[in-house]
Amino acid sequence: MTGHILPVPDEMSAPYWDACSRHELKLAHCSQCAKVTHPPDVTCPNCHSIEPDFVWKQVSGHGRVRSWTVIRQSFLSGFELPFLLVDVELDDHPDVRLIGRLIDGADTPLTLGDAVTLTFDDLAPGVAVPAFVMAGKS
Ligand SMILES: [Zn+2]
């Protein structure tokens, strides 16, 4: 696969991308108020602590489709067109919004609330981004 724009980890997001490369989804929990922040910022948006000292915890990756869009033209992605992007509400963290490609394909019939499971798209060696697959299928 070539042509992908690869994520560039910075100090804040490095643990996130690190986990992704191992096909694990980890989210930042503020050590002051325990709220999840995604993506993490230098301050906690919930309790406004300037020392959130984030703790990264793995999430189950089960979620439900909140909305979706078919991408027919893309200037950024190296994915084969068209593809489907789903906006997923995680069962564990309903306030976290995760967007990823639906592996099942652009023609997948979707209904609001469909169950999906987290998987990953490998973009390059050691670089992966979250993606989703319809639950109960592989
Ligand atoms: Zn906080």
PDB file of C-alpha atoms in Angstrom, residues 65 83-86 100-106 108-110 116-117 121 131-134:
ATOM      1  CA  VAL A  65     -22.791   3.110  14.239  1.00  0.00           C
ATOM      2  CA  PHE A  83     -14.965   3.373   0.946  1.00  0.00           C
ATOM      3  CA  LEU A  84     -17.237   3.831   3.887  1.00  0.00           C
ATOM      4  CA  LEU A  85     -16.363   5.836   6.959  1.00  0.00           C
ATOM      5  CA  VAL A  86     -18.353   5.114  10.098  1.00  0.00           C
ATOM      6  CA  GLY A 100     -12.776   4.671  10.888  1.00  0.00           C
ATOM      7  CA  ARG A 101     -13.130   2.819   7.644  1.00  0.00           C
ATOM      8  CA  LEU A 102     -15.705   0.044   7.530  1.00  0.00           C
ATOM      9  CA  ILE A 103     -13.780  -2.953   6.246  1.00  0.00           C
ATOM     10  CA  ASP A 104     -16.942  -4.677   4.971  1.00  0.00           C
ATOM     11  CA  GLY A 105     -17.011  -2.376   1.965  1.00  0.00           C
ATOM     12  CA  ALA A 106     -18.785   0.680   0.637  1.00  0.00           C
ATOM     13  CA  THR A 108     -22.587  -2.564   3.198  1.00  0.00           C
ATOM     14  CA  PRO A 109     -26.207  -1.894   4.153  1.00  0.00           C
ATOM     15  CA  LEU A 110     -26.123   0.069   7.391  1.00  0.00           C
ATOM     16  CA  VAL A 116     -19.441  -2.928  14.932  1.00  0.00           C
ATOM     17  CA  THR A 117     -16.158  -4.202  16.271  1.00  0.00           C
ATOM     18  CA  ASP A 121      -5.997  -0.768   8.931  1.00  0.00           C
ATOM     19  CA  ALA A 131     -11.114   0.704  11.453  1.00  0.00           C
ATOM     20  CA  PHE A 132     -14.337  -1.209  11.988  1.00  0.00           C
ATOM     21  CA  VAL A 133     -16.006  -4.395  10.908  1.00  0.00           C
ATOM     22  CA  MET A 134     -19.680  -5.371  11.253  1.00  0.00           C
TER      23      MET A 134
END
